[in-house]
């Protein structure tokens, strides 16, 4: 049973460029969340997708956008890259349930470096 | 500021001893908590969760305790092993803020032989 998979594992970009990161959720999960983790810090919530729509967003600018596909996979897009966008980008999947919160399971992330 | 914080940034324990990692939260509306383990170069790995209607939950070698009176969460690891060395995060979900998990900065656990 595959867990959460993310691609690519590493990426180097320059300022002003655009990037797309991809995520496949764990089998049976229908919800995908994205987090940004700076070195030495805990993950920061970017947004969450469910039923192909963004249903909650954290404190990130509009340069950060996403998409969820009918097969529940998701993409994170970042435009006009800044040096400060260098971080580990984590995808987490979960199952939306009427029984309440379910644990989010993380992939190993994409390490994005901006030069 | 962060509503989830950890009392100690680093913790060193001897192999075989029990470990206790603490976490404080400030929002009384938090109703769901998760502990994660993150090894170098990997994403956070789910350890155990607890809802606010419980005060204790046990897993394999781990126990999470929740004290809502003082807004304190702890993770106890029994018979700590070298493979337990990692950074541990507690994360909270605020019932009135939807689905986002709010993470603290983490505690680094080092297990020495």
Short mmCIF file of C-alpha atoms in Angstrom, two decimals:
data_model
loop_
_atom_site.label_atom_id
_atom_site.label_comp_id
_atom_site.label_asym_id
_atom_site.label_seq_id
_atom_site.Cartn_x
_atom_site.Cartn_y
_atom_site.Cartn_z
CA UNK A 1 0.00 0.00 0.00
CA UNK A 2 1.79 3.11 -1.25
CA UNK A 3 1.95 6.06 1.05
CA UNK A 4 2.01 9.70 -0.01
CA UNK A 5 4.36 10.24 -2.93
CA UNK A 6 5.79 13.56 -4.04
CA UNK A 7 7.79 14.62 -7.08
CA UNK A 8 10.35 15.82 -7.73
CA UNK A 9 12.44 15.18 -4.60
CA UNK A 10 14.74 18.12 -5.27
CA UNK A 11 14.44 21.20 -7.47
CA UNK A 12 16.61 24.23 -8.12
CA UNK A 13 15.09 27.39 -9.57
CA UNK A 14 16.06 31.04 -9.92
CA UNK A 15 14.23 34.10 -8.69
CA UNK A 16 11.20 35.04 -10.75
CA UNK A 17 10.64 31.56 -12.15
CA UNK A 18 7.59 29.41 -11.61
CA UNK A 19 7.46 25.88 -10.19
CA UNK A 20 4.95 23.02 -10.02
CA UNK A 21 5.17 20.31 -7.38
CA UNK A 22 3.13 17.12 -7.47
CA UNK A 23 1.56 14.85 -4.90
CA UNK A 24 -0.25 11.52 -4.96
CA UNK A 25 -2.22 10.80 -1.80
CA UNK A 26 -2.22 7.60 0.18
CA UNK A 27 -4.62 4.99 -1.14
CA UNK A 28 -8.12 5.61 0.25
CA UNK A 29 -7.51 9.27 1.06
CA UNK A 30 -9.48 12.06 -0.61
CA UNK A 31 -8.02 15.20 0.94
CA UNK A 32 -4.65 16.82 0.28
CA UNK A 33 -2.93 19.53 2.30
CA UNK A 34 0.28 21.37 1.49
CA UNK A 35 2.80 22.67 4.01
CA UNK A 36 6.01 24.65 3.81
CA UNK A 37 8.82 23.74 6.18
CA UNK A 38 11.78 26.07 6.61
CA UNK A 39 15.00 24.66 8.01
CA UNK A 40 14.75 24.08 11.75
CA UNK A 41 11.05 24.97 11.88
CA UNK A 42 7.77 23.12 12.01
CA UNK A 43 5.62 22.86 8.88
CA UNK A 44 3.41 25.84 8.03
CA UNK A 45 -0.01 25.22 6.47
CA UNK A 46 -0.42 26.55 2.93
CA UNK A 47 -3.84 25.18 1.87
CA UNK A 48 -6.04 22.12 1.71
CA UNK A 49 -7.94 20.63 -1.22
CA UNK A 50 -11.07 18.50 -1.07
CA UNK A 51 -13.46 17.60 -3.88
CA UNK A 52 -11.17 19.46 -6.28
CA UNK A 53 -11.61 22.76 -4.46
CA UNK A 54 -9.48 24.75 -2.04
CA UNK A 55 -11.41 24.62 1.19
CA UNK A 56 -8.98 26.30 3.55
CA UNK A 57 -5.96 28.53 3.08
CA UNK A 58 -3.17 29.58 5.40
CA UNK A 59 -1.30 32.88 5.46
CA UNK A 60 0.41 32.60 2.09
CA UNK A 61 0.27 35.06 -0.83
CA UNK A 62 -1.63 34.48 -4.06
CA UNK A 63 1.63 33.45 -5.72
CA UNK A 64 0.90 30.08 -4.14
CA UNK A 65 -1.89 28.21 -5.89
CA UNK A 66 -2.97 24.64 -6.25
CA UNK A 67 -5.16 22.13 -7.91
CA UNK A 68 -6.71 18.78 -7.11
CA UNK A 69 -7.57 16.28 -9.81
CA UNK A 70 -10.47 13.79 -9.95
CA UNK A 71 -8.09 11.00 -8.86
CA UNK A 72 -7.35 13.08 -5.70
CA UNK A 73 -3.77 13.88 -6.70
CA UNK A 74 -2.71 17.47 -6.33
CA UNK A 75 -0.30 20.11 -7.57
CA UNK A 76 1.22 23.10 -5.84
CA UNK A 77 2.22 26.01 -8.06
CA UNK A 78 4.39 28.90 -6.98
CA UNK A 79 4.85 31.92 -9.26
CA UNK A 80 7.45 34.69 -9.20
CA UNK A 81 9.77 32.74 -6.94
CA UNK A 82 11.60 34.59 -4.18
CA UNK A 83 14.72 33.57 -2.29
CA UNK A 84 12.53 33.14 0.79
CA UNK A 85 10.53 30.42 -0.94
CA UNK A 86 13.46 28.04 -0.46
CA UNK A 87 12.09 25.31 1.79
CA UNK A 88 10.87 21.74 2.03
CA UNK A 89 7.35 21.49 0.61
CA UNK A 90 5.32 18.74 2.18
CA UNK A 91 2.13 17.16 0.99
CA UNK A 92 -0.17 15.43 3.46
CA UNK A 93 -3.21 13.34 2.68
CA UNK A 94 -6.14 12.37 4.84
CA UNK A 95 -9.69 11.10 4.66
CA UNK A 96 -12.49 13.56 5.25
CA UNK A 97 -14.85 11.78 7.59
CA UNK A 98 -18.14 12.67 9.31
CA UNK A 99 -16.62 11.09 12.43
CA UNK A 100 -14.30 14.09 12.78
CA UNK A 101 -10.61 14.81 12.29
CA UNK A 102 -8.52 12.07 10.80
CA UNK A 103 -4.71 12.05 10.87
CA UNK A 104 -2.80 13.63 8.04
CA UNK A 105 -0.06 11.45 6.57
CA UNK A 106 2.94 13.14 4.99
CA UNK A 107 5.15 12.46 2.04
CA UNK A 108 8.91 13.02 2.16
CA UNK A 109 8.60 16.39 0.48
CA UNK A 110 10.18 18.35 -2.34
CA UNK A 111 13.30 20.31 -1.43
CA UNK A 112 13.08 23.59 -3.36
CA UNK A 113 16.15 25.81 -3.60
CA UNK A 114 15.97 29.29 -5.11
CA UNK A 115 19.18 30.84 -6.42
CA UNK B 1 2.75 33.90 17.59
CA UNK B 2 2.63 30.15 17.80
CA UNK B 3 -0.01 28.57 19.97
CA UNK B 4 1.86 25.28 20.05
CA UNK B 5 5.24 25.23 21.73
CA UNK B 6 7.66 22.73 23.15
CA UNK B 7 9.35 23.09 26.52
CA UNK B 8 12.76 21.75 25.47
CA UNK B 9 14.41 22.07 22.07
CA UNK B 10 16.68 19.04 22.65
CA UNK B 11 16.44 15.93 24.77
CA UNK B 12 19.17 13.35 25.30
CA UNK B 13 18.33 9.95 26.80
CA UNK B 14 20.12 6.66 27.22
CA UNK B 15 19.06 3.64 25.28
CA UNK B 16 16.51 1.65 27.24
CA UNK B 17 15.31 4.61 29.31
CA UNK B 18 11.87 6.14 28.94
CA UNK B 19 11.55 9.48 27.13
CA UNK B 20 9.04 12.23 27.78
CA UNK B 21 8.53 15.03 25.29
CA UNK B 22 6.32 17.92 26.34
CA UNK B 23 4.18 20.36 24.42
CA UNK B 24 2.11 23.36 25.52
CA UNK B 25 -0.76 24.86 23.65
CA UNK B 26 -2.55 28.11 24.32
CA UNK B 27 -5.86 27.81 22.49
CA UNK B 28 -8.60 26.17 24.51
CA UNK B 29 -10.52 25.62 21.27
CA UNK B 30 -7.96 23.03 20.13
CA UNK B 31 -9.72 19.68 20.00
CA UNK B 32 -7.40 17.35 18.12
CA UNK B 33 -3.71 16.70 18.61
CA UNK B 34 -1.14 14.65 16.75
CA UNK B 35 2.45 13.67 17.45
CA UNK B 36 4.81 13.29 14.51
CA UNK B 37 8.36 11.98 14.22
CA UNK B 38 10.61 13.46 11.56
CA UNK B 39 13.91 11.87 10.63
CA UNK B 40 16.53 13.71 8.64
CA UNK B 41 15.60 14.00 4.98
CA UNK B 42 12.10 12.60 5.48
CA UNK B 43 8.63 13.91 6.01
CA UNK B 44 6.82 13.84 9.37
CA UNK B 45 5.68 10.34 10.29
CA UNK B 46 2.40 9.92 12.20
CA UNK B 47 2.91 8.44 15.67
CA UNK B 48 -0.32 8.84 17.59
CA UNK B 49 -3.29 11.18 17.89
CA UNK B 50 -5.71 12.14 20.63
CA UNK B 51 -8.99 14.02 20.74
CA UNK B 52 -9.92 16.51 23.41
CA UNK B 53 -12.54 14.19 24.90
CA UNK B 54 -9.73 11.86 26.03
CA UNK B 55 -6.87 12.36 28.46
CA UNK B 56 -4.73 9.35 27.59
CA UNK B 57 -4.11 7.15 24.61
CA UNK B 58 -1.62 4.33 24.17
CA UNK B 59 0.06 2.88 21.15
CA UNK B 60 2.99 0.58 20.62
CA UNK B 61 5.66 1.80 23.10
CA UNK B 62 4.10 5.27 23.08
CA UNK B 63 1.58 7.02 25.30
CA UNK B 64 0.10 10.47 24.80
CA UNK B 65 -1.28 12.37 27.77
CA UNK B 66 -3.53 15.40 27.43
CA UNK B 67 -4.12 17.81 30.30
CA UNK B 68 -6.73 20.31 29.17
CA UNK B 69 -6.69 22.15 32.48
CA UNK B 70 -3.14 23.39 31.92
CA UNK B 71 -3.19 23.00 28.13
CA UNK B 72 -0.36 20.49 28.11
CA UNK B 73 0.39 17.49 25.93
CA UNK B 74 3.12 14.91 26.39
CA UNK B 75 4.51 11.98 24.46
CA UNK B 76 6.05 9.14 26.42
CA UNK B 77 8.27 6.64 24.65
CA UNK B 78 9.02 3.46 26.54
CA UNK B 79 12.40 1.69 26.32
CA UNK B 80 13.84 4.28 23.95
CA UNK B 81 15.87 2.84 21.09
CA UNK B 82 18.50 4.40 18.80
CA UNK B 83 15.93 4.35 15.99
CA UNK B 84 13.80 6.76 18.03
CA UNK B 85 16.37 9.53 17.48
CA UNK B 86 14.57 12.21 15.46
CA UNK B 87 12.75 15.53 15.78
CA UNK B 88 9.33 15.21 17.36
CA UNK B 89 6.51 17.66 16.64
CA UNK B 90 3.19 18.08 18.28
CA UNK B 91 0.46 19.56 16.10
CA UNK B 92 -2.97 20.85 16.98
CA UNK B 93 -6.16 21.41 15.10
CA UNK B 94 -8.45 24.21 16.13
CA UNK B 95 -12.07 23.14 15.95
CA UNK B 96 -13.12 26.60 14.85
CA UNK B 97 -10.45 27.03 12.17
CA UNK B 98 -11.11 24.06 9.99
CA UNK B 99 -8.58 21.54 8.93
CA UNK B 100 -5.13 23.09 9.22
CA UNK B 101 -2.61 21.58 11.59
CA UNK B 102 -0.61 24.08 13.62
CA UNK B 103 2.90 22.80 14.38
CA UNK B 104 5.43 23.85 16.96
CA UNK B 105 9.16 24.04 16.30
CA UNK B 106 9.96 20.52 17.44
CA UNK B 107 12.07 18.70 20.01
CA UNK B 108 15.20 16.87 18.93
CA UNK B 109 15.51 13.51 20.69
CA UNK B 110 18.98 11.95 20.81
CA UNK B 111 19.31 8.39 22.08
CA UNK B 112 22.78 7.50 23.30
CA UNK B 113 24.07 3.93 23.79
#
